[in-house]
Amino acid sequence: MSEGKRVPQRGLWFEEFEIGTVYEHRPGRTVTEADNVLFTTLTMNTQALHLDAAWSAQQPGFGGQRLINSMFTLSTIVGLSVSQLTQGTLVANLGFSDIAFPHPLFAGDTLYAETECTGKRESSSRPGEGIVQITHIGRNQDGVIVARALRSTLVRLAPKEN
């Protein structure tokens, strides 16, 4: 093995986030029926729209399909962003707000995520860390927005060079 330069995979340091930049996370994730049933049962969500195909087929508005659990959708768009934005640089999630699911997601749809940096400031109480506000957006394969969430995170500043 070469003794050359090594570059570990990591997210962005606080200084590397740029307000107004949209980070596109690829590849996307094609959602399966198994994903939906597993996530829904693991989280004890007994909503029939996620679990009962016969009942769901009789409900208006979803074309006879079971709806993908919205918490799976939110978790997946956040997960799709990790390797590009926060792997090893995130200290904590501070909170989510303004979460919306404007369009349904179904088994067989492919979920793509993008994240916009909407604000940042160095922490006044935690030296070496900063607060970054981001907006996560999930789109299906047709580009239709299926989820949106504002998120506040605590991120490490880049280490000081010796």
JSON list of C-alpha atoms in Angstrom, two decimals:
[
{"chain": "A", "resi": 1, "resn": "MET", "atom": "CA", "xyz": [0.00, 0.00, 0.00]},
{"chain": "A", "resi": 2, "resn": "SER", "atom": "CA", "xyz": [1.25, 3.46, -0.87]},
{"chain": "A", "resi": 3, "resn": "GLU", "atom": "CA", "xyz": [2.51, 5.80, 1.85]},
{"chain": "A", "resi": 4, "resn": "GLY", "atom": "CA", "xyz": [1.06, 8.77, -0.04]},
{"chain": "A", "resi": 5, "resn": "LYS", "atom": "CA", "xyz": [-1.51, 11.27, 1.11]},
{"chain": "A", "resi": 6, "resn": "ARG", "atom": "CA", "xyz": [-4.62, 9.87, 2.82]},
{"chain": "A", "resi": 7, "resn": "VAL", "atom": "CA", "xyz": [-7.99, 11.62, 2.66]},
{"chain": "A", "resi": 8, "resn": "PRO", "atom": "CA", "xyz": [-10.62, 10.42, 5.14]},
{"chain": "A", "resi": 9, "resn": "GLN", "atom": "CA", "xyz": [-14.29, 10.77, 4.25]},
{"chain": "A", "resi": 10, "resn": "ARG", "atom": "CA", "xyz": [-15.90, 13.52, 6.29]},
{"chain": "A", "resi": 11, "resn": "GLY", "atom": "CA", "xyz": [-18.60, 16.13, 6.29]},
{"chain": "A", "resi": 12, "resn": "LEU", "atom": "CA", "xyz": [-18.06, 19.88, 6.14]},
{"chain": "A", "resi": 13, "resn": "TRP", "atom": "CA", "xyz": [-16.40, 21.90, 8.88]},
{"chain": "A", "resi": 14, "resn": "PHE", "atom": "CA", "xyz": [-18.37, 24.95, 10.03]},
{"chain": "A", "resi": 15, "resn": "GLU", "atom": "CA", "xyz": [-16.23, 27.24, 7.86]},
{"chain": "A", "resi": 16, "resn": "GLU", "atom": "CA", "xyz": [-16.96, 25.21, 4.73]},
{"chain": "A", "resi": 17, "resn": "PHE", "atom": "CA", "xyz": [-20.74, 25.69, 4.86]},
{"chain": "A", "resi": 18, "resn": "GLU", "atom": "CA", "xyz": [-21.79, 28.50, 2.52]},
{"chain": "A", "resi": 19, "resn": "ILE", "atom": "CA", "xyz": [-25.09, 30.30, 3.02]},
{"chain": "A", "resi": 20, "resn": "GLY", "atom": "CA", "xyz": [-27.23, 30.00, -0.11]},
{"chain": "A", "resi": 21, "resn": "THR", "atom": "CA", "xyz": [-25.41, 26.92, -1.42]},
{"chain": "A", "resi": 22, "resn": "VAL", "atom": "CA", "xyz": [-27.56, 23.92, -2.32]},
{"chain": "A", "resi": 23, "resn": "TYR", "atom": "CA", "xyz": [-25.82, 20.59, -1.78]},
{"chain": "A", "resi": 24, "resn": "GLU", "atom": "CA", "xyz": [-27.25, 17.78, -3.94]},
{"chain": "A", "resi": 25, "resn": "HIS", "atom": "CA", "xyz": [-26.97, 14.34, -2.38]},
{"chain": "A", "resi": 26, "resn": "ARG", "atom": "CA", "xyz": [-26.55, 11.41, -4.75]},
{"chain": "A", "resi": 27, "resn": "PRO", "atom": "CA", "xyz": [-27.28, 8.64, -5.34]},
{"chain": "A", "resi": 28, "resn": "GLY", "atom": "CA", "xyz": [-30.97, 8.67, -4.55]},
{"chain": "A", "resi": 29, "resn": "ARG", "atom": "CA", "xyz": [-32.82, 5.89, -2.75]},
{"chain": "A", "resi": 30, "resn": "THR", "atom": "CA", "xyz": [-35.58, 3.86, -4.38]},
{"chain": "A", "resi": 31, "resn": "VAL", "atom": "CA", "xyz": [-38.10, 3.10, -1.65]},
{"chain": "A", "resi": 32, "resn": "THR", "atom": "CA", "xyz": [-39.55, -0.40, -1.38]},
{"chain": "A", "resi": 33, "resn": "GLU", "atom": "CA", "xyz": [-42.63, -1.85, 0.23]},
{"chain": "A", "resi": 34, "resn": "ALA", "atom": "CA", "xyz": [-40.33, -3.74, 2.61]},
{"chain": "A", "resi": 35, "resn": "ASP", "atom": "CA", "xyz": [-38.72, -0.45, 3.73]},
{"chain": "A", "resi": 36, "resn": "ASN", "atom": "CA", "xyz": [-42.12, 0.96, 4.56]},
{"chain": "A", "resi": 37, "resn": "VAL", "atom": "CA", "xyz": [-43.44, -2.08, 6.43]},
{"chain": "A", "resi": 38, "resn": "LEU", "atom": "CA", "xyz": [-40.20, -2.60, 8.38]},
{"chain": "A", "resi": 39, "resn": "PHE", "atom": "CA", "xyz": [-39.84, 1.04, 9.43]},
{"chain": "A", "resi": 40, "resn": "THR", "atom": "CA", "xyz": [-43.53, 1.31, 10.29]},
{"chain": "A", "resi": 41, "resn": "THR", "atom": "CA", "xyz": [-43.54, -1.82, 12.45]},
{"chain": "A", "resi": 42, "resn": "LEU", "atom": "CA", "xyz": [-40.17, -1.05, 14.11]},
{"chain": "A", "resi": 43, "resn": "THR", "atom": "CA", "xyz": [-41.52, 2.34, 15.19]},
{"chain": "A", "resi": 44, "resn": "MET", "atom": "CA", "xyz": [-44.87, 0.90, 16.38]},
{"chain": "A", "resi": 45, "resn": "ASN", "atom": "CA", "xyz": [-46.83, 3.08, 13.96]},
{"chain": "A", "resi": 46, "resn": "THR", "atom": "CA", "xyz": [-50.10, 1.22, 13.40]},
{"chain": "A", "resi": 47, "resn": "GLN", "atom": "CA", "xyz": [-51.47, 3.66, 10.80]},
{"chain": "A", "resi": 48, "resn": "ALA", "atom": "CA", "xyz": [-53.42, 1.51, 8.33]},
{"chain": "A", "resi": 49, "resn": "LEU", "atom": "CA", "xyz": [-52.37, 3.77, 5.44]},
{"chain": "A", "resi": 50, "resn": "HIS", "atom": "CA", "xyz": [-48.88, 2.25, 5.82]},
{"chain": "A", "resi": 51, "resn": "LEU", "atom": "CA", "xyz": [-49.73, -1.35, 6.66]},
{"chain": "A", "resi": 52, "resn": "ASP", "atom": "CA", "xyz": [-53.13, -2.45, 5.33]},
{"chain": "A", "resi": 53, "resn": "ALA", "atom": "CA", "xyz": [-53.14, -2.75, 1.54]},
{"chain": "A", "resi": 54, "resn": "ALA", "atom": "CA", "xyz": [-56.82, -3.74, 1.31]},
{"chain": "A", "resi": 55, "resn": "TRP", "atom": "CA", "xyz": [-58.01, -0.88, 3.50]},
{"chain": "A", "resi": 56, "resn": "SER", "atom": "CA", "xyz": [-55.66, 1.64, 1.81]},
{"chain": "A", "resi": 57, "resn": "ALA", "atom": "CA", "xyz": [-56.97, 0.62, -1.61]},
{"chain": "A", "resi": 58, "resn": "GLN", "atom": "CA", "xyz": [-60.41, 1.85, -0.57]},
{"chain": "A", "resi": 59, "resn": "GLN", "atom": "CA", "xyz": [-59.22, 5.28, 0.62]},
{"chain": "A", "resi": 60, "resn": "PRO", "atom": "CA", "xyz": [-59.45, 8.29, -1.71]},
{"chain": "A", "resi": 61, "resn": "GLY", "atom": "CA", "xyz": [-56.43, 10.27, -2.82]},
{"chain": "A", "resi": 62, "resn": "PHE", "atom": "CA", "xyz": [-53.68, 7.67, -3.00]},
{"chain": "A", "resi": 63, "resn": "GLY", "atom": "CA", "xyz": [-54.61, 5.67, -6.09]},
{"chain": "A", "resi": 64, "resn": "GLY", "atom": "CA", "xyz": [-55.10, 2.47, -4.12]},
{"chain": "A", "resi": 65, "resn": "GLN", "atom": "CA", "xyz": [-51.51, 2.47, -2.84]},
{"chain": "A", "resi": 66, "resn": "ARG", "atom": "CA", "xyz": [-50.10, 2.39, 0.67]},
{"chain": "A", "resi": 67, "resn": "LEU", "atom": "CA", "xyz": [-48.47, 5.63, 1.71]},
{"chain": "A", "resi": 68, "resn": "ILE", "atom": "CA", "xyz": [-44.77, 5.57, 2.64]},
{"chain": "A", "resi": 69, "resn": "ASN", "atom": "CA", "xyz": [-44.35, 6.48, 6.30]},
{"chain": "A", "resi": 70, "resn": "SER", "atom": "CA", "xyz": [-43.47, 10.19, 6.43]},
{"chain": "A", "resi": 71, "resn": "MET", "atom": "CA", "xyz": [-40.96, 9.65, 9.24]},
{"chain": "A", "resi": 72, "resn": "PHE", "atom": "CA", "xyz": [-39.12, 7.18, 6.98]},
{"chain": "A", "resi": 73, "resn": "THR", "atom": "CA", "xyz": [-39.10, 9.86, 4.28]},
{"chain": "A", "resi": 74, "resn": "LEU", "atom": "CA", "xyz": [-37.70, 12.49, 6.67]},
{"chain": "A", "resi": 75, "resn": "SER", "atom": "CA", "xyz": [-35.09, 10.09, 8.09]},
{"chain": "A", "resi": 76, "resn": "THR", "atom": "CA", "xyz": [-33.98, 9.08, 4.61]},
{"chain": "A", "resi": 77, "resn": "ILE", "atom": "CA", "xyz": [-33.48, 12.63, 3.30]},
{"chain": "A", "resi": 78, "resn": "VAL", "atom": "CA", "xyz": [-31.43, 13.44, 6.39]},
{"chain": "A", "resi": 79, "resn": "GLY", "atom": "CA", "xyz": [-29.50, 10.17, 5.99]},
{"chain": "A", "resi": 80, "resn": "LEU", "atom": "CA", "xyz": [-28.75, 10.90, 2.33]},
{"chain": "A", "resi": 81, "resn": "SER", "atom": "CA", "xyz": [-27.03, 14.13, 3.44]},
{"chain": "A", "resi": 82, "resn": "VAL", "atom": "CA", "xyz": [-24.71, 12.66, 6.08]},
{"chain": "A", "resi": 83, "resn": "SER", "atom": "CA", "xyz": [-21.67, 11.62, 4.05]},
{"chain": "A", "resi": 84, "resn": "GLN", "atom": "CA", "xyz": [-21.54, 14.95, 2.22]},
{"chain": "A", "resi": 85, "resn": "LEU", "atom": "CA", "xyz": [-22.35, 17.32, 5.07]},
{"chain": "A", "resi": 86, "resn": "THR", "atom": "CA", "xyz": [-21.99, 15.99, 8.60]},
{"chain": "A", "resi": 87, "resn": "GLN", "atom": "CA", "xyz": [-19.99, 12.73, 8.76]},
{"chain": "A", "resi": 88, "resn": "GLY", "atom": "CA", "xyz": [-17.57, 13.24, 11.64]},
{"chain": "A", "resi": 89, "resn": "THR", "atom": "CA", "xyz": [-18.14, 17.00, 11.88]},
{"chain": "A", "resi": 90, "resn": "LEU", "atom": "CA", "xyz": [-21.60, 17.12, 13.49]},
{"chain": "A", "resi": 91, "resn": "VAL", "atom": "CA", "xyz": [-21.75, 17.56, 17.26]},
{"chain": "A", "resi": 92, "resn": "ALA", "atom": "CA", "xyz": [-25.54, 17.47, 17.65]},
{"chain": "A", "resi": 93, "resn": "ASN", "atom": "CA", "xyz": [-28.91, 18.01, 16.09]},
{"chain": "A", "resi": 94, "resn": "LEU", "atom": "CA", "xyz": [-30.42, 21.01, 17.84]},
{"chain": "A", "resi": 95, "resn": "GLY", "atom": "CA", "xyz": [-33.88, 20.66, 16.34]},
{"chain": "A", "resi": 96, "resn": "PHE", "atom": "CA", "xyz": [-36.19, 20.38, 13.38]},
{"chain": "A", "resi": 97, "resn": "SER", "atom": "CA", "xyz": [-39.01, 22.77, 12.47]},
{"chain": "A", "resi": 98, "resn": "ASP", "atom": "CA", "xyz": [-41.39, 23.58, 9.65]},
{"chain": "A", "resi": 99, "resn": "ILE", "atom": "CA", "xyz": [-41.59, 19.95, 8.57]},
{"chain": "A", "resi": 100, "resn": "ALA", "atom": "CA", "xyz": [-43.95, 19.41, 5.64]},
{"chain": "A", "resi": 101, "resn": "PHE", "atom": "CA", "xyz": [-44.89, 16.56, 3.33]},
{"chain": "A", "resi": 102, "resn": "PRO", "atom": "CA", "xyz": [-46.60, 18.31, 0.39]},
{"chain": "A", "resi": 103, "resn": "HIS", "atom": "CA", "xyz": [-46.86, 15.26, -1.87]},
{"chain": "A", "resi": 104, "resn": "PRO", "atom": "CA", "xyz": [-47.15, 11.52, -1.10]},
{"chain": "A", "resi": 105, "resn": "LEU", "atom": "CA", "xyz": [-44.33, 9.05, -1.61]},
{"chain": "A", "resi": 106, "resn": "PHE", "atom": "CA", "xyz": [-45.07, 5.45, -2.65]},
{"chain": "A", "resi": 107, "resn": "ALA", "atom": "CA", "xyz": [-43.18, 2.18, -2.93]},
{"chain": "A", "resi": 108, "resn": "GLY", "atom": "CA", "xyz": [-41.19, 2.22, -6.18]},
{"chain": "A", "resi": 109, "resn": "ASP", "atom": "CA", "xyz": [-40.55, 5.98, -6.03]},
{"chain": "A", "resi": 110, "resn": "THR", "atom": "CA", "xyz": [-36.94, 7.13, -5.91]},
{"chain": "A", "resi": 111, "resn": "LEU", "atom": "CA", "xyz": [-36.17, 9.73, -3.25]},
{"chain": "A", "resi": 112, "resn": "TYR", "atom": "CA", "xyz": [-33.52, 12.36, -3.93]},
{"chain": "A", "resi": 113, "resn": "ALA", "atom": "CA", "xyz": [-32.30, 14.82, -1.31]},
{"chain": "A", "resi": 114, "resn": "GLU", "atom": "CA", "xyz": [-30.80, 18.28, -1.39]},
{"chain": "A", "resi": 115, "resn": "THR", "atom": "CA", "xyz": [-29.84, 20.61, 1.40]},
{"chain": "A", "resi": 116, "resn": "GLU", "atom": "CA", "xyz": [-29.54, 24.39, 1.41]},
{"chain": "A", "resi": 117, "resn": "CYS", "atom": "CA", "xyz": [-27.45, 26.21, 4.01]},
{"chain": "A", "resi": 118, "resn": "THR", "atom": "CA", "xyz": [-29.66, 29.08, 5.20]},
{"chain": "A", "resi": 119, "resn": "GLY", "atom": "CA", "xyz": [-27.62, 30.49, 8.08]},
{"chain": "A", "resi": 120, "resn": "LYS", "atom": "CA", "xyz": [-24.67, 29.99, 10.38]},
{"chain": "A", "resi": 121, "resn": "ARG", "atom": "CA", "xyz": [-22.93, 31.57, 13.36]},
{"chain": "A", "resi": 122, "resn": "GLU", "atom": "CA", "xyz": [-20.20, 30.57, 15.75]},
{"chain": "A", "resi": 123, "resn": "SER", "atom": "CA", "xyz": [-21.48, 29.34, 19.10]},
{"chain": "A", "resi": 124, "resn": "SER", "atom": "CA", "xyz": [-21.16, 31.85, 21.92]},
{"chain": "A", "resi": 125, "resn": "SER", "atom": "CA", "xyz": [-21.22, 29.13, 24.59]},
{"chain": "A", "resi": 126, "resn": "ARG", "atom": "CA", "xyz": [-19.26, 26.31, 22.93]},
{"chain": "A", "resi": 127, "resn": "PRO", "atom": "CA", "xyz": [-15.83, 27.35, 21.64]},
{"chain": "A", "resi": 128, "resn": "GLY", "atom": "CA", "xyz": [-14.74, 25.47, 18.54]},
{"chain": "A", "resi": 129, "resn": "GLU", "atom": "CA", "xyz": [-18.29, 24.87, 17.39]},
{"chain": "A", "resi": 130, "resn": "GLY", "atom": "CA", "xyz": [-20.89, 26.70, 15.34]},
{"chain": "A", "resi": 131, "resn": "ILE", "atom": "CA", "xyz": [-24.61, 26.58, 14.65]},
{"chain": "A", "resi": 132, "resn": "VAL", "atom": "CA", "xyz": [-25.61, 25.86, 11.05]},
{"chain": "A", "resi": 133, "resn": "GLN", "atom": "CA", "xyz": [-29.19, 26.17, 9.82]},
{"chain": "A", "resi": 134, "resn": "ILE", "atom": "CA", "xyz": [-30.07, 24.01, 6.84]},
{"chain": "A", "resi": 135, "resn": "THR", "atom": "CA", "xyz": [-33.18, 23.15, 4.86]},
{"chain": "A", "resi": 136, "resn": "HIS", "atom": "CA", "xyz": [-33.53, 19.56, 3.69]},
{"chain": "A", "resi": 137, "resn": "ILE", "atom": "CA", "xyz": [-35.71, 18.91, 0.64]},
{"chain": "A", "resi": 138, "resn": "GLY", "atom": "CA", "xyz": [-36.75, 15.50, -0.65]},
{"chain": "A", "resi": 139, "resn": "ARG", "atom": "CA", "xyz": [-37.93, 15.06, -4.24]},
{"chain": "A", "resi": 140, "resn": "ASN", "atom": "CA", "xyz": [-39.29, 12.06, -6.06]},
{"chain": "A", "resi": 141, "resn": "GLN", "atom": "CA", "xyz": [-37.96, 10.85, -9.41]},
{"chain": "A", "resi": 142, "resn": "ASP", "atom": "CA", "xyz": [-40.14, 13.46, -11.19]},
{"chain": "A", "resi": 143, "resn": "GLY", "atom": "CA", "xyz": [-38.65, 16.34, -9.20]},
{"chain": "A", "resi": 144, "resn": "VAL", "atom": "CA", "xyz": [-41.80, 16.81, -7.11]},
{"chain": "A", "resi": 145, "resn": "ILE", "atom": "CA", "xyz": [-41.12, 17.90, -3.52]},
{"chain": "A", "resi": 146, "resn": "VAL", "atom": "CA", "xyz": [-42.31, 15.19, -1.13]},
{"chain": "A", "resi": 147, "resn": "ALA", "atom": "CA", "xyz": [-40.69, 16.51, 2.08]},
{"chain": "A", "resi": 148, "resn": "ARG", "atom": "CA", "xyz": [-39.14, 19.66, 3.47]},
{"chain": "A", "resi": 149, "resn": "ALA", "atom": "CA", "xyz": [-37.65, 20.36, 6.90]},
{"chain": "A", "resi": 150, "resn": "LEU", "atom": "CA", "xyz": [-35.63, 23.10, 8.54]},
{"chain": "A", "resi": 151, "resn": "ARG", "atom": "CA", "xyz": [-32.87, 21.80, 10.78]},
{"chain": "A", "resi": 152, "resn": "SER", "atom": "CA", "xyz": [-30.51, 23.43, 13.24]},
{"chain": "A", "resi": 153, "resn": "THR", "atom": "CA", "xyz": [-27.20, 21.66, 13.84]},
{"chain": "A", "resi": 154, "resn": "LEU", "atom": "CA", "xyz": [-24.10, 22.11, 15.96]},
{"chain": "A", "resi": 155, "resn": "VAL", "atom": "CA", "xyz": [-20.97, 21.59, 13.83]},
{"chain": "A", "resi": 156, "resn": "ARG", "atom": "CA", "xyz": [-17.27, 21.57, 14.68]},
{"chain": "A", "resi": 157, "resn": "LEU", "atom": "CA", "xyz": [-14.99, 24.33, 13.42]},
{"chain": "A", "resi": 158, "resn": "ALA", "atom": "CA", "xyz": [-11.98, 23.10, 11.45]},
{"chain": "A", "resi": 159, "resn": "PRO", "atom": "CA", "xyz": [-9.09, 22.01, 13.65]},
{"chain": "A", "resi": 160, "resn": "LYS", "atom": "CA", "xyz": [-6.34, 24.57, 14.06]},
{"chain": "A", "resi": 161, "resn": "GLU", "atom": "CA", "xyz": [-3.17, 23.76, 12.13]},
{"chain": "A", "resi": 162, "resn": "ASN", "atom": "CA", "xyz": [-0.04, 23.41, 14.28]}
]
